[in-house]
Amino acid sequence: MASVAQMQSGEAAVEDRLVSNRGLWSDAFRRLRKNRPAMVALIVLSLIILLVVTSELFPFVQRHDPFFQDYARDANGELNSIHLGPTAEHPFGTDNLGRDTWSRVLQGTRISLQIGIGTQIVALAIGLLIGGAAAVGGRFTDSILMRFTDLTYAFPDLLFIILLRAVVAGRDWPVIGTGDPQIPYLEGPLLQVTLAIAFTSWVTIARLVRGQMLSLAQRDYIVAARALGASEARVVFRHMLPNTLGPVIVAVTFGIPTAIFAEAVLGFIGLGVPIPTASLGRLVADGYSFVELNAWVVAFPAATIALLMLCFTFLGDGLRDALDPRTR
Amino acid sequence: MSQWPILRRWPVLLAGALTTLLVLAACTSGDGGSSPPQSARDGGDIVVHAGEPQSLDPHFSAAEIDLTIEQMIYRGLYDLLPDGTLRPAYADGLPQISDDGLVYTIRVKSGMQWGNGEVLDARDFVFGIQRTCNPDVAGFFQYILTNIGGCDDYYFATEASADEKADLLNLVTVSAADNLTLELRLANPQPTFSTLLALWPTYPAPDETLASVDAAWPSGADTPCNGPFCVTELVSGDHLTLGRNPNWALGPAASLDTITLRFIDDFSVALRAYQSGELDLVRVGEQDLPLVRDRSDFHSQQLPSTIGLVYNLADDLLANDSLRLALSRAIDRILYAEVVFNDGVIPTTNWIPAAEPGANIPGIFDGVIGFDLAAAKAALEEAGYPDGDGFPGVTLLAVDNATTRTEAEFLQNAFRENLGIDIAIDLVDGRTFGGRLFEGDFQLALSGWVHDYPDAENWLNGLFNTGAPINFQGCSNAEIDAAIDAAQFEQDQAIRFALLQEAERLAVTTLCGYAPLYHEGNFYLINPDLLGVQPTLADHFLPQFPEMWGLAAD
Amino acid sequence: MTGYIIRRILWMIPLLWAIATVTFFLMHAVPGGPFASEKPVPETVQRAINARYHLDQSIFEQYGLYFWDLAHLDLGLSFRGDQDVLTILKDGFVVSAQLGVMSFLVAAGLGMGLGILSALNRNRPMDYAGVFIATIGAALPSFVLATFLTIIFAVHLGWFDVLGWEFGNYRKMVLPIVSLSVLPMAYIARVTRASMLEALSQDYVRTARAKGLRDQVIVVRHTLRNALIPILTVLGPIFAVLITGSFIVEHLFAIPGIGRQFVTSVQARDYGVIMGTTLFYATVVITANLLVDIAYAVVDPRIRYR
């Protein structure tokens, strides 16, 4: 018994020296704060989210109803509120139906963030589970899970998406359709798009996690921890998973804007979020028709996507550096 | 985003069709129709915007682009001219019709050849009509030949043995009395039948090249041809090249050496390729009209088509006459055409376009189903939903593309602003849309009709009579049925038209499935050096009669 | 190792069968048939057309028929012009592979170069510049980027063509390659930077540095080799995705590649082509993943496959 206790305390000591897990998160936060680009990105992102949230609550932020179609006419009887460039009244201009682009972009940003983050939550959960289990679960589990991963990955997602749409569109089913109850901030129609995009994006994370963990499994400190008798669960959750987080966070931060893109592409081939609700992707895809007539209607949503992309990238980088105690 | 030629908004647009007469006034802008005569040089190559054909078998295909290419490489007995008259092509004069209106005798020009040198005579025309009626060819447009004796029996014998099919084939009443005389016998006299002899289902088939009546139509560079051009190359997904037909004898040889049809799905991409000089002729989408409509190389033409709001009458909610009326009267069609289509369509309340023989006067239904806010609200109240109170909601089914989305958003807004009711929009891909429409799995939809041949009959018969094959909206009205039936075999043109006008009036004013919204147009940019391209008032993807086209002498 | 590879290759057969089966039933479950949204036709006509294409048989009969033909390496015919599916795949793949390989070389070369530069100059202007370039390039959806590039460089400046692809003709190559490679390039740069930083922080690299080895040598001999694992994880799928064609780029430049064929076939319910492209796509992806796994073992001898 004593020897076991000794070994355990010995293991703890080795562990502390190898990975300073104890202060991981507070250390990480301290390091993150020193990272200027990441902090700027975090502030900008927070501002965007604040703006998006308040626009729903306070009319003076949104200024116009994003659904209102303005068919006002000038003295000559011409429609004078459609396809406007930026004006004082409409800072981002108006679209082909006379709707205010500023309020549409605010709404679109909210929808896109919900899709982007929702997709990554789903993908992360599945990816970590499957990738991790494959790496530590032994040969048979690994084989089965990786073949399943191959199957999903090699599967024609477009067909899946069209079928999903055909089956669930217009149904009043709970959660996934339009019926009650709904997941807050991820209503049925959005959830459909989210699941469609997550359907393949988890594979990348799963493979990344597995590759990383297989590589980690051979590292000296893991071997040492195992040799010192640490339980499998302990090795996995205390040593391997946290050390997989770096590349996974890079993948996820890239994954959010990638999902926003993916939704734009779905919109482009006619499978985006349901109208009149607009995501940034849908705004860009719709505006694309008018790019030579009124480039503003593409430029503002596209610039917003780019801004989100930059923010998530810098933030992801900062997080990666901060979370990985070995990179200083 | 643009339109997809293969997956256009409405199933009907894929329809083929043909030359038609139309409103000349609405037909051209720019100088396309009236350019001073300029001489075209002999030779030259052009590249034009097109889509990939699904099939170039004239007895099978239905897609708009297929029929467009077919009119370049095939010719039938007659050409249907923009004014609606028939001009003999391979026929030598107009058909001789027996007094009872049942037997058509047509002389075929002598000494004619297919592109490969094979003799082209009356037997080829017999063979062509037999192919359209053949159950294994399974042609989309067999139904317009249903009046030829034995055609239906043969066509529907899909399960029959080879011997039975051979027997049925012999009962199809089309024959060659001699090499140059074609004889057709109808089951009933049909006033519109001559027109059908200008359409692709009656095009000839080369009886030496094809081993049997149900043999596969040769494709690619082997595609038969008897028109001014022949297919010389087909690269799937990329282009189709047409070269001059050396045996073309219906007129002077075409002046262009080759026409290359580039397959481009996206109208915006095609427009940019035109601007960079890579294309000589492109279709323009409505969203680009403001950019191009003032250019001198811009041309437009009106189409024999009507798009409307489709009501599923089998739906309890929409079976309510007042509700349908309220929805129809809440749509400002003029604003709709202006905002959604940049005035590229003609707002309407008529189902049959004015240029079709037998159509009603444009605008006569405006006072019944046209835009009127007060009347719309009154109708809604009568339907039991004053100011939209208690309205259970209804869903509009539409194809997911940029234009249709805009249309749906416009309608959704119009119903909310004008009636205080909310409609949901269900966007699906083209095939899902078609499937759901025909299964009746919808409430409201955006769809319409393009004619097969220019006559009011083609706009009503099959669409509005009870239980008719294309009556997926569930229209059932004894008076409409009676008028259509009476018109079908009526030999007196004036009485026939009066009956059809009455049928249209009933169909429109009772909103028996459609609230007409607009008639469509086609828009082109054409290289000023490319001469002789006349907007031909057809609903083809491209203008007709390429043998008239030529490049300007330098 | 050899046994492992053989087993993985044998695995492909049930895997492809599973994918084909699911796809087969899925595509028949999607509403609308290959001729559904054509001109409305009477039901009798629809029946005749279905009979012509064996669509009137039960789904299981059709399934049996398809796999019987497939076992004889016959992929069937497209509904479009009755063309041979194998020919459609072959023609499309030649074009997509040319475009894909070129884009992959550009993306991998520039991406890894940019990533290494950023990592070696960590938190210095060079690093930020690299991250910024990579991010901005990838921040526009490819259809927006391709559209703007076309308008500027093809329509207004006339340097390149709007339409088509022709290997060896720079006028038709530059814009599609740029449009296709920007996003993977950015992604590769990000992953390279991250895993280089990871590798640079390993003890043995510090030791090597302490021993006074020159930076370049460390980078090449020690770091890059270790940093390759996560990079390979992303390179494999990116390669597979690029050579199997991008719908967007092929659509916007009217390139007759396999990506466009796939989307068009799904939209058109062209069952033969859907099955053909799916099987083809699956084979490429599975093979690419297998190659990645083998490459793992090569760059990291500690990974053992049994």
CSV table of C-alpha atoms in Angstrom, one decimal, chain B residues 88-430:
chain,number,residue,atom,x,y,z
B,88,PRO,CA,-42.9,25.5,-96.2
B,89,ALA,CA,-39.5,24.1,-95.2
B,90,TYR,CA,-39.1,20.5,-96.4
B,91,ALA,CA,-42.8,20.5,-97.4
B,92,ASP,CA,-43.6,21.6,-101.0
B,93,GLY,CA,-46.5,23.8,-100.3
B,94,LEU,CA,-49.1,23.9,-97.5
B,95,PRO,CA,-51.0,20.7,-96.5
B,96,GLN,CA,-54.0,19.5,-98.5
B,97,ILE,CA,-56.7,18.9,-96.0
B,98,SER,CA,-59.7,16.7,-96.7
B,99,ASP,CA,-63.2,18.2,-96.4
B,100,ASP,CA,-63.9,16.3,-93.2
B,101,GLY,CA,-60.7,17.8,-91.8
B,102,LEU,CA,-59.3,14.3,-91.1
B,103,VAL,CA,-56.7,13.6,-93.8
B,104,TYR,CA,-53.6,15.7,-94.3
B,105,THR,CA,-51.6,15.2,-97.5
B,106,ILE,CA,-48.2,16.9,-97.7
B,107,ARG,CA,-45.8,16.9,-100.6
B,108,VAL,CA,-42.1,16.7,-99.6
B,109,LYS,CA,-39.5,18.6,-101.7
B,110,SER,CA,-37.5,16.3,-103.9
B,111,GLY,CA,-33.7,15.8,-104.0
B,112,MET,CA,-33.3,16.7,-100.3
B,113,GLN,CA,-30.5,15.1,-98.2
B,114,TRP,CA,-29.4,14.8,-94.6
B,115,GLY,CA,-26.1,16.2,-93.6
B,116,ASN,CA,-24.4,12.8,-94.1
B,117,GLY,CA,-25.8,12.5,-97.7
B,118,GLU,CA,-28.6,10.2,-96.8
B,119,VAL,CA,-31.8,10.8,-98.9
B,120,LEU,CA,-34.4,12.8,-97.0
B,121,ASP,CA,-37.9,12.0,-98.2
B,122,ALA,CA,-41.5,11.4,-97.0
B,123,ARG,CA,-40.4,8.1,-95.3
B,124,ASP,CA,-38.2,10.0,-93.0
B,125,PHE,CA,-41.1,12.1,-91.9
B,126,VAL,CA,-43.2,9.0,-91.3
B,127,PHE,CA,-40.4,7.5,-89.3
B,128,GLY,CA,-40.0,10.7,-87.2
B,129,ILE,CA,-43.7,10.8,-86.2
B,130,GLN,CA,-43.6,7.1,-85.5
B,131,ARG,CA,-40.6,7.7,-83.2
B,132,THR,CA,-42.5,10.3,-81.3
B,133,CYS,CA,-45.4,7.9,-80.8
B,134,ASN,CA,-43.0,5.0,-79.9
B,135,PRO,CA,-43.3,3.8,-76.3
B,136,ASP,CA,-39.6,3.2,-75.9
B,137,VAL,CA,-38.5,6.6,-77.2
B,138,ALA,CA,-41.0,7.9,-74.6
B,139,GLY,CA,-41.1,11.4,-76.0
B,140,PHE,CA,-42.1,14.3,-73.8
B,141,PHE,CA,-44.3,15.9,-76.5
B,142,GLN,CA,-46.1,12.8,-77.7
B,143,TYR,CA,-49.2,14.3,-76.2
B,144,ILE,CA,-49.5,17.0,-78.8
B,145,LEU,CA,-49.8,14.3,-81.5
B,146,THR,CA,-52.4,12.5,-79.5
B,147,ASN,CA,-54.9,13.2,-82.3
B,148,ILE,CA,-53.0,11.1,-84.9
B,149,GLY,CA,-54.8,7.8,-85.2
B,150,GLY,CA,-53.2,5.0,-83.1
B,151,CYS,CA,-50.5,7.2,-81.7
B,152,ASP,CA,-51.8,7.0,-78.1
B,153,ASP,CA,-52.4,3.2,-78.3
B,154,TYR,CA,-48.8,2.7,-79.4
B,155,TYR,CA,-47.3,5.1,-77.0
B,156,PHE,CA,-49.0,3.7,-73.9
B,157,ALA,CA,-48.1,0.1,-74.8
B,158,THR,CA,-44.9,0.2,-72.7
B,159,GLU,CA,-45.5,-3.3,-71.4
B,160,ALA,CA,-46.3,-4.9,-74.8
B,161,SER,CA,-44.2,-7.5,-76.5
B,162,ALA,CA,-42.1,-6.6,-79.5
B,163,ASP,CA,-44.7,-8.2,-81.8
B,164,GLU,CA,-47.6,-6.4,-80.3
B,165,LYS,CA,-45.6,-3.1,-80.6
B,166,ALA,CA,-45.0,-3.8,-84.3
B,167,ASP,CA,-48.7,-4.4,-84.8
B,168,LEU,CA,-49.6,-1.2,-83.0
B,169,LEU,CA,-47.0,0.7,-85.0
B,170,ASN,CA,-48.8,-0.3,-88.2
B,171,LEU,CA,-52.0,1.1,-86.8
B,172,VAL,CA,-50.5,4.6,-86.4
B,173,THR,CA,-52.1,6.5,-89.3
B,174,VAL,CA,-49.1,8.1,-90.8
B,175,SER,CA,-47.8,6.8,-94.1
B,176,ALA,CA,-45.9,7.6,-97.3
B,177,ALA,CA,-48.1,7.2,-100.3
B,178,ASP,CA,-44.9,7.5,-102.3
B,179,ASN,CA,-41.4,8.7,-101.7
B,180,LEU,CA,-42.5,12.3,-101.7
B,181,THR,CA,-46.1,12.2,-100.3
B,182,LEU,CA,-46.8,12.1,-96.6
B,183,GLU,CA,-50.3,11.2,-95.5
B,184,LEU,CA,-51.7,11.7,-92.0
B,185,ARG,CA,-55.1,10.7,-90.7
B,186,LEU,CA,-56.5,12.3,-87.6
B,187,ALA,CA,-59.0,10.8,-85.2
B,188,ASN,CA,-60.9,14.1,-84.9
B,189,PRO,CA,-60.7,17.3,-86.9
B,190,GLN,CA,-58.3,19.6,-85.2
B,191,PRO,CA,-58.1,23.3,-86.3
B,192,THR,CA,-54.6,23.8,-84.8
B,193,PHE,CA,-53.1,20.7,-86.3
B,194,SER,CA,-51.2,22.3,-89.2
B,195,THR,CA,-49.1,24.3,-86.7
B,196,LEU,CA,-47.9,21.1,-85.1
B,197,LEU,CA,-46.3,20.2,-88.4
B,198,ALA,CA,-43.7,22.9,-87.8
B,199,LEU,CA,-42.8,21.5,-84.3
B,200,TRP,CA,-40.0,19.1,-83.3
B,201,PRO,CA,-42.2,16.1,-82.6
B,202,THR,CA,-42.9,15.9,-86.4
B,203,TYR,CA,-39.3,16.4,-87.5
B,204,PRO,CA,-38.0,13.6,-89.7
B,205,ALA,CA,-35.7,10.8,-88.6
B,206,PRO,CA,-33.1,9.3,-90.9
B,207,ASP,CA,-34.5,5.8,-91.7
B,208,GLU,CA,-31.2,4.5,-93.0
B,209,THR,CA,-29.0,5.6,-90.1
B,210,LEU,CA,-31.4,4.4,-87.5
B,211,ALA,CA,-31.8,0.6,-87.5
B,212,SER,CA,-35.3,0.6,-86.0
B,213,VAL,CA,-37.9,3.1,-84.9
B,214,ASP,CA,-36.8,2.8,-81.2
B,215,ALA,CA,-33.1,2.9,-82.0
B,216,ALA,CA,-31.1,5.4,-79.9
B,217,TRP,CA,-30.6,8.8,-81.6
B,218,PRO,CA,-26.9,9.2,-82.4
B,219,SER,CA,-25.2,11.8,-80.3
B,220,GLY,CA,-22.1,14.0,-80.4
B,221,ALA,CA,-20.6,14.5,-83.8
B,222,ASP,CA,-22.8,11.7,-85.1
B,223,THR,CA,-26.0,13.6,-84.4
B,224,PRO,CA,-28.1,13.6,-87.6
B,225,CYS,CA,-28.8,17.0,-89.1
B,226,ASN,CA,-31.0,18.5,-91.8
B,227,GLY,CA,-30.8,22.1,-90.7
B,228,PRO,CA,-28.3,24.8,-91.7
B,229,PHE,CA,-25.7,23.5,-89.2
B,230,CYS,CA,-24.5,20.2,-88.0
B,231,VAL,CA,-22.9,19.2,-84.7
B,232,THR,CA,-19.1,18.8,-85.2
B,233,GLU,CA,-18.0,18.4,-81.6
B,234,LEU,CA,-19.5,18.0,-78.1
B,235,VAL,CA,-17.4,18.3,-75.0
B,236,SER,CA,-19.5,17.6,-72.0
B,237,GLY,CA,-19.6,20.4,-69.5
B,238,ASP,CA,-17.8,22.7,-71.9
B,239,HIS,CA,-19.0,23.4,-75.4
B,240,LEU,CA,-20.8,22.2,-78.5
B,241,THR,CA,-19.5,23.3,-81.9
B,242,LEU,CA,-21.8,23.5,-85.0
B,243,GLY,CA,-20.4,23.6,-88.5
B,244,ARG,CA,-22.1,24.4,-91.8
B,245,ASN,CA,-24.3,21.6,-93.2
B,246,PRO,CA,-22.8,20.9,-96.7
B,247,ASN,CA,-26.1,19.5,-97.9
B,248,TRP,CA,-28.4,22.3,-96.8
B,249,ALA,CA,-30.6,23.1,-99.7
B,250,LEU,CA,-33.6,25.1,-98.2
B,251,GLY,CA,-31.9,28.4,-98.8
B,252,PRO,CA,-28.5,29.9,-99.4
B,253,ALA,CA,-25.7,28.4,-97.3
B,254,ALA,CA,-25.1,29.9,-93.9
B,255,SER,CA,-22.4,32.5,-93.9
B,256,LEU,CA,-20.8,31.5,-90.6
B,257,ASP,CA,-18.3,28.7,-90.6
B,258,THR,CA,-18.9,27.6,-87.0
B,259,ILE,CA,-21.0,28.5,-84.0
B,260,THR,CA,-19.6,27.4,-80.7
B,261,LEU,CA,-22.1,27.2,-77.8
B,262,ARG,CA,-20.3,27.6,-74.5
B,263,PHE,CA,-22.1,26.0,-71.6
B,264,ILE,CA,-22.3,28.7,-68.9
B,265,ASP,CA,-24.7,28.2,-66.0
B,266,ASP,CA,-24.4,31.7,-64.6
B,267,PHE,CA,-25.8,34.7,-66.5
B,268,SER,CA,-23.4,37.1,-64.6
B,269,VAL,CA,-20.4,35.0,-65.7
B,270,ALA,CA,-21.6,35.1,-69.3
B,271,LEU,CA,-22.1,38.8,-69.1
B,272,ARG,CA,-18.5,39.3,-68.0
B,273,ALA,CA,-17.3,37.0,-70.7
B,274,TYR,CA,-19.2,39.2,-73.2
B,275,GLN,CA,-17.6,42.3,-71.8
B,276,SER,CA,-14.1,40.8,-72.1
B,277,GLY,CA,-14.9,39.9,-75.7
B,278,GLU,CA,-15.0,36.1,-75.3
B,279,LEU,CA,-18.6,35.8,-76.4
B,280,ASP,CA,-20.5,37.3,-79.3
B,281,LEU,CA,-24.0,36.7,-77.9
B,282,VAL,CA,-25.2,36.4,-74.3
B,283,ARG,CA,-28.5,36.1,-72.4
B,284,VAL,CA,-28.9,38.8,-69.8
B,285,GLY,CA,-30.6,38.3,-66.5
B,286,GLU,CA,-33.2,40.8,-65.2
B,287,GLN,CA,-31.0,41.8,-62.4
B,288,ASP,CA,-28.4,43.2,-64.9
B,289,LEU,CA,-31.0,45.1,-66.9
B,290,PRO,CA,-30.1,48.5,-65.4
B,291,LEU,CA,-26.5,48.0,-66.4
B,292,VAL,CA,-27.2,47.1,-70.1
B,293,ARG,CA,-30.6,48.3,-71.2
B,294,ASP,CA,-29.3,51.6,-72.6
B,295,ARG,CA,-26.5,50.0,-74.7
B,296,SER,CA,-26.9,49.8,-78.5
B,297,ASP,CA,-26.1,46.1,-78.5
B,298,PHE,CA,-28.9,45.3,-76.1
B,299,HIS,CA,-32.0,43.4,-77.5
B,300,SER,CA,-35.1,42.1,-75.9
B,301,GLN,CA,-38.0,40.0,-76.9
B,302,GLN,CA,-41.3,39.1,-75.2
B,303,LEU,CA,-42.1,35.5,-74.4
B,304,PRO,CA,-45.3,33.5,-74.7
B,305,SER,CA,-45.3,32.8,-71.0
B,306,THR,CA,-47.3,33.7,-67.9
B,307,ILE,CA,-46.1,33.3,-64.4
B,308,GLY,CA,-48.6,33.4,-61.6
B,309,LEU,CA,-49.3,32.7,-58.0
B,310,VAL,CA,-50.5,29.1,-57.8
B,311,TYR,CA,-53.2,28.2,-55.4
B,312,ASN,CA,-53.6,24.6,-54.3
B,313,LEU,CA,-57.4,24.3,-54.4
B,314,ALA,CA,-57.2,21.0,-52.5
B,315,ASP,CA,-56.0,23.0,-49.5
B,316,ASP,CA,-58.9,23.8,-47.2
B,317,LEU,CA,-57.7,27.4,-46.6
B,318,LEU,CA,-57.2,28.1,-50.3
B,319,ALA,CA,-60.5,26.6,-51.3
B,320,ASN,CA,-61.9,29.8,-49.9
B,321,ASP,CA,-62.7,32.0,-53.0
B,322,SER,CA,-62.6,35.3,-51.0
B,323,LEU,CA,-59.1,34.5,-49.6
B,324,ARG,CA,-57.7,33.8,-53.1
B,325,LEU,CA,-59.2,37.0,-54.3
B,326,ALA,CA,-57.8,38.9,-51.3
B,327,LEU,CA,-54.3,37.6,-52.0
B,328,SER,CA,-54.5,38.4,-55.7
B,329,ARG,CA,-55.8,41.9,-55.2
B,330,ALA,CA,-53.1,42.7,-52.6
B,331,ILE,CA,-50.3,42.3,-55.2
B,332,ASP,CA,-49.3,45.5,-56.9
B,333,ARG,CA,-48.1,43.9,-60.2
B,334,ILE,CA,-46.7,47.1,-61.6
B,335,LEU,CA,-44.5,47.6,-58.6
B,336,TYR,CA,-43.6,43.9,-58.6
B,337,ALA,CA,-42.4,44.1,-62.2
B,338,GLU,CA,-40.5,47.3,-61.5
B,339,VAL,CA,-38.8,46.3,-58.2
B,340,VAL,CA,-38.1,42.6,-58.8
B,341,PHE,CA,-37.5,42.6,-62.5
B,342,ASN,CA,-36.4,46.1,-63.4
B,343,ASP,CA,-39.4,46.3,-65.7
B,344,GLY,CA,-38.1,43.3,-67.6
B,345,VAL,CA,-41.5,41.6,-67.4
B,346,ILE,CA,-45.0,42.7,-68.3
B,347,PRO,CA,-47.4,42.9,-65.3
B,348,THR,CA,-50.7,41.2,-66.1
B,349,THR,CA,-53.9,39.8,-64.9
B,350,ASN,CA,-54.5,37.9,-68.1
B,351,TRP,CA,-53.6,34.2,-68.2
B,352,ILE,CA,-53.2,34.0,-72.0
B,353,PRO,CA,-50.7,36.5,-73.4
B,354,ALA,CA,-52.4,39.0,-75.8
B,355,ALA,CA,-50.5,37.8,-78.8
B,356,GLU,CA,-51.8,34.3,-78.7
B,357,PRO,CA,-54.7,33.6,-81.1
B,358,GLY,CA,-57.9,33.4,-79.1
B,359,ALA,CA,-56.7,35.5,-76.1
B,360,ASN,CA,-58.8,38.0,-74.3
B,361,ILE,CA,-58.1,41.8,-74.4
B,362,PRO,CA,-55.2,42.7,-72.0
B,363,GLY,CA,-56.4,44.2,-68.8
B,364,ILE,CA,-60.0,43.2,-68.9
B,365,PHE,CA,-59.6,41.3,-65.6
B,366,ASP,CA,-57.8,44.1,-63.8
B,367,GLY,CA,-61.0,45.3,-62.2
B,368,VAL,CA,-61.8,41.8,-60.9
B,369,ILE,CA,-58.5,40.4,-59.6
B,370,GLY,CA,-56.1,43.3,-60.1
B,371,PHE,CA,-54.4,45.3,-57.4
B,372,ASP,CA,-56.9,47.2,-55.2
B,373,LEU,CA,-56.1,47.7,-51.6
B,374,ALA,CA,-59.7,48.4,-50.4
B,375,ALA,CA,-61.1,45.5,-52.3
B,376,ALA,CA,-58.3,43.2,-51.1
B,377,LYS,CA,-59.1,44.1,-47.4
B,378,ALA,CA,-62.8,43.6,-48.0
B,379,ALA,CA,-62.3,40.2,-49.6
B,380,LEU,CA,-60.1,39.2,-46.6
B,381,GLU,CA,-62.8,40.3,-44.2
B,382,GLU,CA,-65.3,38.3,-46.2
B,383,ALA,CA,-63.0,35.3,-46.1
B,384,GLY,CA,-63.3,35.6,-42.3
B,385,TYR,CA,-60.1,37.2,-41.4
B,386,PRO,CA,-60.7,41.0,-40.9
B,387,ASP,CA,-57.4,42.8,-41.0
B,388,GLY,CA,-55.7,39.4,-40.9
B,389,ASP,CA,-57.1,38.5,-37.5
B,390,GLY,CA,-57.2,34.8,-36.9
B,391,PHE,CA,-55.4,34.0,-40.1
B,392,PRO,CA,-53.7,30.6,-39.6
B,393,GLY,CA,-50.7,31.4,-42.0
B,394,VAL,CA,-49.9,29.9,-45.3
B,395,THR,CA,-46.7,28.7,-47.0
B,396,LEU,CA,-45.4,29.8,-50.4
B,397,LEU,CA,-43.3,27.2,-52.2
B,398,ALA,CA,-40.6,28.5,-54.5
B,399,VAL,CA,-37.3,27.5,-56.1
B,400,ASP,CA,-34.3,28.7,-54.3
B,401,ASN,CA,-32.5,31.2,-56.5
B,402,ALA,CA,-31.8,34.9,-56.4
B,403,THR,CA,-34.7,36.1,-58.5
B,404,THR,CA,-37.3,33.8,-56.9
B,405,ARG,CA,-36.1,34.7,-53.5
B,406,THR,CA,-36.6,38.4,-54.3
B,407,GLU,CA,-40.1,37.6,-55.6
B,408,ALA,CA,-41.0,35.6,-52.5
B,409,GLU,CA,-39.8,38.4,-50.3
B,410,PHE,CA,-41.7,41.0,-52.2
B,411,LEU,CA,-44.9,38.9,-51.9
B,412,GLN,CA,-44.4,38.2,-48.3
B,413,ASN,CA,-44.0,41.9,-47.7
B,414,ALA,CA,-47.0,42.8,-49.8
B,415,PHE,CA,-49.3,40.5,-47.9
B,416,ARG,CA,-48.0,41.7,-44.5
B,417,GLU,CA,-48.2,45.4,-45.4
B,418,ASN,CA,-51.5,45.2,-47.4
B,419,LEU,CA,-53.4,42.5,-45.6
B,420,GLY,CA,-51.7,42.2,-42.2
B,421,ILE,CA,-51.1,38.5,-42.7
B,422,ASP,CA,-47.8,36.6,-42.6
B,423,ILE,CA,-46.9,34.0,-45.1
B,424,ALA,CA,-44.0,31.6,-44.6
B,425,ILE,CA,-41.6,30.9,-47.5
B,426,ASP,CA,-40.4,27.4,-48.3
B,427,LEU,CA,-37.4,27.5,-50.7
B,428,VAL,CA,-36.4,24.2,-52.3
B,429,ASP,CA,-34.2,23.1,-55.2
B,430,GLY,CA,-35.7,22.9,-58.7
